[in-house]
Amino acid sequence: MEQDLQAMSDSDGADDSELTNDIVTVSRLQIALRSRAKRLQTKLSDIALRANTATTEGLFELLQETASTLLENADFWTHVLAGSQTVDSREQAEALFNQYSIQERSKFSAETLTNVNGVVSQKAPVATPSSEQSAYVVVTLLLGTADDAPLFNEIYSTSLLRDVLEEITLLRSRFLLVFELLWTPQDVTDSLTEADLASDYADLVPIA
């Protein structure tokens, strides 16, 4: 669920200095939810399949729907990781964005749904039985925006997370350069164990 940063750099001729300079803000927002939020995985799959990821408008709609869906599931939030960094060039931003994307995808046991530049790919999930109690789903939002300052600071509470997600729904569409939605597991019959969360997502901060 992404778009090339350089390809999205041309906005609609707006005069805003933030839109015409090379400064880019790259943000990562990662939320762990209790696996009882089974409808979340289904909803994310639905909106990802519908999204037109080949256009700025489609990516913005995907971002808004994702943020709204996470707000609807606030009762299931357990952990969060938030970071937003401003860099001086689009090349730096693209490198940082790709670093985050590769880092997060490397944690997946399987990626059964992708929608990149409007091309959808689906694979049948492979069952991976575990004797441990399943507990979590982790959702990651990666954004590149034309803002000249970070979108948010570190988050340590549900109230701050709610505020950030609400602000994301109010972002200006023309400022969105790139967006990628990742969640794991994607299979609704699967979820992450306590051990998975501790080993792969050790930087997440408990908020519930």
Coordinates of C-alpha atoms in Angstrom, one line a residue, residues 13 44 53-54 77 79 84 107 117 122 124 134 138 153 158 161 182-183 194 206:
G13 CA 1.1 23.8 -8.4
L44 CA -7.8 -3.4 6.9
T53 CA -2.7 3.2 -4.5
A54 CA -1.6 4.5 -7.9
W77 CA -4.8 -0.7 22.0
H79 CA 1.3 -0.7 22.9
S84 CA 8.4 11.6 13.1
K107 CA 9.3 -9.2 10.8
N117 CA 0.9 1.3 -7.3
Q122 CA -3.0 -12.0 -2.7
A124 CA -3.3 -18.0 0.6
S134 CA -2.0 -15.7 20.7
V138 CA 0.4 -5.0 15.0
N153 CA 6.4 13.5 19.2
T158 CA -4.0 6.3 24.8
L161 CA -2.4 8.3 20.5
L182 CA 1.4 -2.7 7.1
W183 CA -0.2 -5.1 9.5
E194 CA 3.6 -12.4 23.8
P206 CA 2.8 -0.2 26.8

